[in-house]
Short mmCIF file of C-alpha atoms in Angstrom, two decimals:
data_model
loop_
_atom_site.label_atom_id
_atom_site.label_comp_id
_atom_site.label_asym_id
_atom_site.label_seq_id
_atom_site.Cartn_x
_atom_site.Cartn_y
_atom_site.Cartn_z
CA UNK P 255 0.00 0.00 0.00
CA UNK P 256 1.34 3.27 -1.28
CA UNK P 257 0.65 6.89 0.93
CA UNK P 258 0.95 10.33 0.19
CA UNK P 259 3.08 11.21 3.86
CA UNK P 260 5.16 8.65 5.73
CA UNK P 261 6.63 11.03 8.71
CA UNK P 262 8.90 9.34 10.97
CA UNK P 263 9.15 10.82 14.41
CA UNK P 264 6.84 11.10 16.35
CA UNK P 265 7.68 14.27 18.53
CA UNK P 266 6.00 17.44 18.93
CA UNK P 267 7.94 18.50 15.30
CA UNK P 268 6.32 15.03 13.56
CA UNK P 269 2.92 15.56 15.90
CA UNK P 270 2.63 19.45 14.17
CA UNK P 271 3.12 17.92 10.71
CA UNK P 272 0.19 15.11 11.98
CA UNK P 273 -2.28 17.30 12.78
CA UNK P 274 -1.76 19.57 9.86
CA UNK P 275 -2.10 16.70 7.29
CA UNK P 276 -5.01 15.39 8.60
CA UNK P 277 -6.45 19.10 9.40
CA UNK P 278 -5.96 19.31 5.48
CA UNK P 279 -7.70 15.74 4.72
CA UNK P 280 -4.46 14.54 3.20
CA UNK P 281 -3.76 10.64 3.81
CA UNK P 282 -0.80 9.72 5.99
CA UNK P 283 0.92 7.73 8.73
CA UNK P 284 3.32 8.74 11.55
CA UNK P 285 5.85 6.17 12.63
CA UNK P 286 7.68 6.41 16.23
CA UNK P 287 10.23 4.02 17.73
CA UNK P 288 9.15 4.21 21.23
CA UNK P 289 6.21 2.84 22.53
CA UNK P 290 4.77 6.35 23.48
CA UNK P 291 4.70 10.02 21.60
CA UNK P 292 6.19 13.23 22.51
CA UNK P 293 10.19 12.22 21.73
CA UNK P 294 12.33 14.67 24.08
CA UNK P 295 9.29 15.90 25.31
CA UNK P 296 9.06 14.07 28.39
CA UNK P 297 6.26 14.13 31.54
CA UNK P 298 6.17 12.07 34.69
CA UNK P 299 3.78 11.86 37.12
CA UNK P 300 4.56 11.88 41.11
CA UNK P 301 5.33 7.95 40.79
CA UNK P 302 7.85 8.49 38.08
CA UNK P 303 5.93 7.35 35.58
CA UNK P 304 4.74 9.24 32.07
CA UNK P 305 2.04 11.58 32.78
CA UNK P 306 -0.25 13.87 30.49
CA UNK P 307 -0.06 16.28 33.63
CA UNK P 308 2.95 15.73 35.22
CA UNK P 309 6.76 17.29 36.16
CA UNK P 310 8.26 17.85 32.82
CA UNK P 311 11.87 15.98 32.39
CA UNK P 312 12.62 17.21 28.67
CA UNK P 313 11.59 20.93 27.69
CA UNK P 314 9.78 22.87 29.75
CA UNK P 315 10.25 26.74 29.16
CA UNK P 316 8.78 28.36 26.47
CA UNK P 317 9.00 32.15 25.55
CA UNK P 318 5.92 33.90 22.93
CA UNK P 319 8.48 36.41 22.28
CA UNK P 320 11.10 34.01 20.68
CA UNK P 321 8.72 31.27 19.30
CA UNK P 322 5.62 32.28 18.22
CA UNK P 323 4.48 29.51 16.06
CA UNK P 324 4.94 27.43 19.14
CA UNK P 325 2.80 29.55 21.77
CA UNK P 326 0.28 30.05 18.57
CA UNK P 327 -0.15 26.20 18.53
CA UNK P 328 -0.82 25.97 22.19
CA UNK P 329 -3.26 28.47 21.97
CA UNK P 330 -4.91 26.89 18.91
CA UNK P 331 -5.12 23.81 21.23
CA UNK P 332 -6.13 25.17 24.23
CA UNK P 333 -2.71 24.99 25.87
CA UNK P 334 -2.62 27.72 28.79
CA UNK P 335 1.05 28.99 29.64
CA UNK P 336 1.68 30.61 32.43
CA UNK P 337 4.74 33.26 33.65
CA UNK P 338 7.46 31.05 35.55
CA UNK P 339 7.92 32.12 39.18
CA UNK P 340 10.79 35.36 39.55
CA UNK P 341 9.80 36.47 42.92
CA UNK P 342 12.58 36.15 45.75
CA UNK P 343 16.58 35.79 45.87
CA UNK P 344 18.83 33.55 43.74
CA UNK P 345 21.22 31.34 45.21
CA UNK P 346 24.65 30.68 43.78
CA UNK P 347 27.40 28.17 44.95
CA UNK P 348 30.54 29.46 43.56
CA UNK P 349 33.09 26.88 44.79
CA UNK P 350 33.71 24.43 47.60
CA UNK P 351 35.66 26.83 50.49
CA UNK P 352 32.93 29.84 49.98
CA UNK P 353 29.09 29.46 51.55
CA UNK P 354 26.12 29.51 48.65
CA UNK P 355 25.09 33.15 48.70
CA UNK P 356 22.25 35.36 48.30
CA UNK P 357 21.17 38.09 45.10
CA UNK P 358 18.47 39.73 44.38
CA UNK P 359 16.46 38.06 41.38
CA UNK P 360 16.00 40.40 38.33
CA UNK P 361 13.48 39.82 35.83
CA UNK P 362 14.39 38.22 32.46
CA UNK P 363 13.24 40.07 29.58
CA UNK P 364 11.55 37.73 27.29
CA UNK P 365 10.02 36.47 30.21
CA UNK P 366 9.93 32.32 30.68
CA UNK P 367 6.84 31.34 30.43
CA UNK P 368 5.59 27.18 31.04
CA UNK P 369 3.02 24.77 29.94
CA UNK P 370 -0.10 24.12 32.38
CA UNK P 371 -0.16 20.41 33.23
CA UNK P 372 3.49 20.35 31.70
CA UNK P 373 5.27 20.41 28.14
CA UNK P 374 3.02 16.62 27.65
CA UNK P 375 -0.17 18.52 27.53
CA UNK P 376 0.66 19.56 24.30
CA UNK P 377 1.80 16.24 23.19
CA UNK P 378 -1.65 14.89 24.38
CA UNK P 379 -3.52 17.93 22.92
CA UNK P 380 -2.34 17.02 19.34
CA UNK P 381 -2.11 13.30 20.05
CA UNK P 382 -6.67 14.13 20.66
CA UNK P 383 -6.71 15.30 17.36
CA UNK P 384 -5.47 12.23 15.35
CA UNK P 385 -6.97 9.33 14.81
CA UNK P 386 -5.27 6.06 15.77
CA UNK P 387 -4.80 4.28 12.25
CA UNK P 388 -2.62 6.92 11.53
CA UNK P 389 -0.04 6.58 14.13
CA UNK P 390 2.20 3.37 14.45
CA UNK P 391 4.43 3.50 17.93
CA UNK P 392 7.00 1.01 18.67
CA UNK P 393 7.91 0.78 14.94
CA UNK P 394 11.12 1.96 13.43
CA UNK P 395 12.33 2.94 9.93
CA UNK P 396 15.12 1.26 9.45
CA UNK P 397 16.03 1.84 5.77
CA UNK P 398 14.82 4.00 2.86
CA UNK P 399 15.48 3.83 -1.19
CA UNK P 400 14.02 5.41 -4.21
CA UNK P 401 11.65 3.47 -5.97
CA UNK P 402 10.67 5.25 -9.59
CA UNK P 403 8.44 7.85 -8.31
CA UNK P 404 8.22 6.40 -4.66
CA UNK P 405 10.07 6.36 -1.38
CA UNK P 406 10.20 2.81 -0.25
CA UNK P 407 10.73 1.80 3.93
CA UNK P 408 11.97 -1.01 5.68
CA UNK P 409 10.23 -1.10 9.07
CA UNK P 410 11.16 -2.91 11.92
CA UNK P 411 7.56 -3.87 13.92
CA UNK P 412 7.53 -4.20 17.31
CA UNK P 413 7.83 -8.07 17.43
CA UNK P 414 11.10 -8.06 15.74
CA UNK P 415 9.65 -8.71 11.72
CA UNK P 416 10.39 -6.20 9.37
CA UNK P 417 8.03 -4.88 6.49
CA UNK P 418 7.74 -2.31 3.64
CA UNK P 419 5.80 0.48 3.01
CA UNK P 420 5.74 2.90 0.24
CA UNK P 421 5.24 6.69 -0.15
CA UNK P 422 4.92 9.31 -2.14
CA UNK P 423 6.68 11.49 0.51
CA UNK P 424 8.47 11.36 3.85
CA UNK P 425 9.43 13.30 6.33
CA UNK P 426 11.91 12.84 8.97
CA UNK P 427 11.16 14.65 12.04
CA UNK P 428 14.26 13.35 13.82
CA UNK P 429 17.65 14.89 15.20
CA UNK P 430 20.09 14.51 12.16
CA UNK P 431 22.59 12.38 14.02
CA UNK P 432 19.91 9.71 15.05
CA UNK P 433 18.85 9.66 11.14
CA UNK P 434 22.67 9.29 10.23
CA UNK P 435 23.10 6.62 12.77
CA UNK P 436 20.09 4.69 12.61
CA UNK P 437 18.59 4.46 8.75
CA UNK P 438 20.64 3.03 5.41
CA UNK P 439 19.98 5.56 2.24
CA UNK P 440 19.96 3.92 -0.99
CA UNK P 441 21.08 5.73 -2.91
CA UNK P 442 23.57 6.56 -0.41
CA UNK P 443 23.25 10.33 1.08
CA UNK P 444 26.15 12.92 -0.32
CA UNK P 445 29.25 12.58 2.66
CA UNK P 446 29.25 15.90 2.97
CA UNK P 447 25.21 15.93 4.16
CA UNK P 448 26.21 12.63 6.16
CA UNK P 449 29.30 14.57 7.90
CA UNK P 450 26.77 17.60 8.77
CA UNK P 451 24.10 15.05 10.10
CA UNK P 452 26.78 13.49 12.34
CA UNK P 453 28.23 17.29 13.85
CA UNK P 454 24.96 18.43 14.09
CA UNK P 455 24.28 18.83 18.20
CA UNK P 456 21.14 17.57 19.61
CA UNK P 457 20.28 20.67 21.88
CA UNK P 458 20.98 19.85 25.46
CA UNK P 459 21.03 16.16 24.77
CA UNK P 460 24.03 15.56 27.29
CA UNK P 461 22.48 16.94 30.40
CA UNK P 462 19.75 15.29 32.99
CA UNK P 463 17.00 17.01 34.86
CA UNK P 464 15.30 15.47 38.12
CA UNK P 465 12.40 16.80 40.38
CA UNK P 466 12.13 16.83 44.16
CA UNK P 467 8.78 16.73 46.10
CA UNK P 468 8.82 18.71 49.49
CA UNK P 469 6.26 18.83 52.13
CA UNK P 470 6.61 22.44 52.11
CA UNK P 471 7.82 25.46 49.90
CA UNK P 472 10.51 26.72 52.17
CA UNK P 473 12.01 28.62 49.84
CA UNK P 474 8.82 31.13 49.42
CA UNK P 475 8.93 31.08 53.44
CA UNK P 476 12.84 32.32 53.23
CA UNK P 477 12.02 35.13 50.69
CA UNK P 478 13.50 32.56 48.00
CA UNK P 479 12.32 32.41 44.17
CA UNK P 480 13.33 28.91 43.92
CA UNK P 481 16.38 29.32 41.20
CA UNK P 482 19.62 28.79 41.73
CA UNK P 483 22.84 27.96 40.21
CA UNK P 484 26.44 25.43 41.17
CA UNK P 485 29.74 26.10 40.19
CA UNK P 486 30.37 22.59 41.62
CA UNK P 487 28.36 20.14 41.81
CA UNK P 488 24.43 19.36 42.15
CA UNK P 489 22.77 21.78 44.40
CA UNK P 490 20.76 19.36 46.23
CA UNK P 491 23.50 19.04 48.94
CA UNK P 492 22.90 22.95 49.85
CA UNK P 493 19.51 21.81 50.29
CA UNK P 494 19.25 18.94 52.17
CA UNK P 495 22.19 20.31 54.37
CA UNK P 496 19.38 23.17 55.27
CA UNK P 497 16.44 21.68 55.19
CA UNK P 498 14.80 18.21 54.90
CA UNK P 499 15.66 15.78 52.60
CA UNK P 500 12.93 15.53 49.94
CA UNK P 501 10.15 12.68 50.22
CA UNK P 502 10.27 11.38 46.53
CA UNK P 503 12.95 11.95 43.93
CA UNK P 504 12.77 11.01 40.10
CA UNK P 505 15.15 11.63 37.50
CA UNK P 506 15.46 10.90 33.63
CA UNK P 507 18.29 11.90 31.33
CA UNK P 508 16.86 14.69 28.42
CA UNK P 509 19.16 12.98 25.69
#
């Protein structure tokens, strides 16, 4: 079976391209590798788990300013943002032998805004809007070559058997060095693309994000705004050393 759109990826860039095709009645299916949508986009719930409402572990600031087309499709879905917290001191750890220390916050100019219910709720906003048969998780592309007037794919289905599908177009709504690494061209890409793919970053793929749960907001109580910064290390030994040890800690790696 031959389709107009094969996109592969099925993050919020793949997700936008979704909705638009099938806002526009135009036949198509979306094909992700893991078992769930949203790519770095990433939402867990108190337990840990993936939530639709949850503590966001990928992306989670967005600014109207700087990326329009991304608050316009939030309000388009009924996505409500809302101004990140500025209020209250700063603390910043500058090195081992000197105490963390206290400065006055100053207000960042575009202004940070986040996602009610987390970065997810747009993931499950667009995920509303498209029906199932279009969307195949757990699958992965695997290969592509030029077929006369078509683009055919070798995908990999989630028990291990591999198939082909045929399109007219696709789209890959991936980071470049994942394509480069993970599907065979035929005819082979130019080096030169290949060689950009590879050096291409994957923004803020090598860093890790984690969320405490406290009984309390102490850091309202102590005339804090709840941002700070380490020069050496994680800053959750200047805060347990202070104050209680969080009740629940989760932590996932944004790469």
């Amino acid at each position: 079976m031959s389709l107009p759109v094969m996109i592969v990826g099925g993050g919020i860039s793949g997700l936008t391209l979704a909705h638009a095709m099938h806002s526009a009645g135009i036949e198509f299916v979306l094909i992700e590798g893991r078992d769930r949508l949203g790519g770095r986009i990433f939402s867990a719930g108190i337990d840990g788990l993936p939530s639709e409402d949850g503590f966001d572990l990928g992306p989670y600031w967005v600014w109207p300013e700087m990326q329009p087309v991304l608050c316009s499709l939030a309000e388009s879905l009924g996505v409500q943002l809302f101004p990140q917290n500025e209020e209250g001191d700063i603390v910043f750890e500058r090195s081992a032998s000197v105490a963390p220390q206290r400065f006055p916050a100053f207000q960042r100019e575009p202004r940070s805004m986040r996602i009610a219910g987390g970065t997810a709720s747009v993931i499950a906003a667009l995920k509303s809007r498209i029906a199932a048969e279009h969307m195949r998780l757990g699958t992965g592309v695997t290969g592509l070559a030029r077929r006369g007037g078509l683009v055919s794919a070798t995908v990999a289905r989630p028990d291990g058997t591999a198939e082909t599908m045929e399109a007219a177009i696709v789209v890959l709504a991936m980071p470049p060095r994942l394509i480069d690494r993970s599907i065979k061209f035929e005819p082979p890409v130019d080096p030169a693309l290949a060689r950009r793919w590879r050096s291409t970053p994957t923004w803020m793929a090598p860093h890790a994000k984690f969320f405490a749960i406290y009984d309390e907001a102490f850091w309202q109580r102590d005339g804090l705004s709840g941002a700070a910064q380490s020069m050496i290390g994680p800053l959750g030994k200047y805060m347990t050393r202070r104050h209680r040890p969080a009740r629940q800690l989760c932590s996932a790696s944004s790469a």
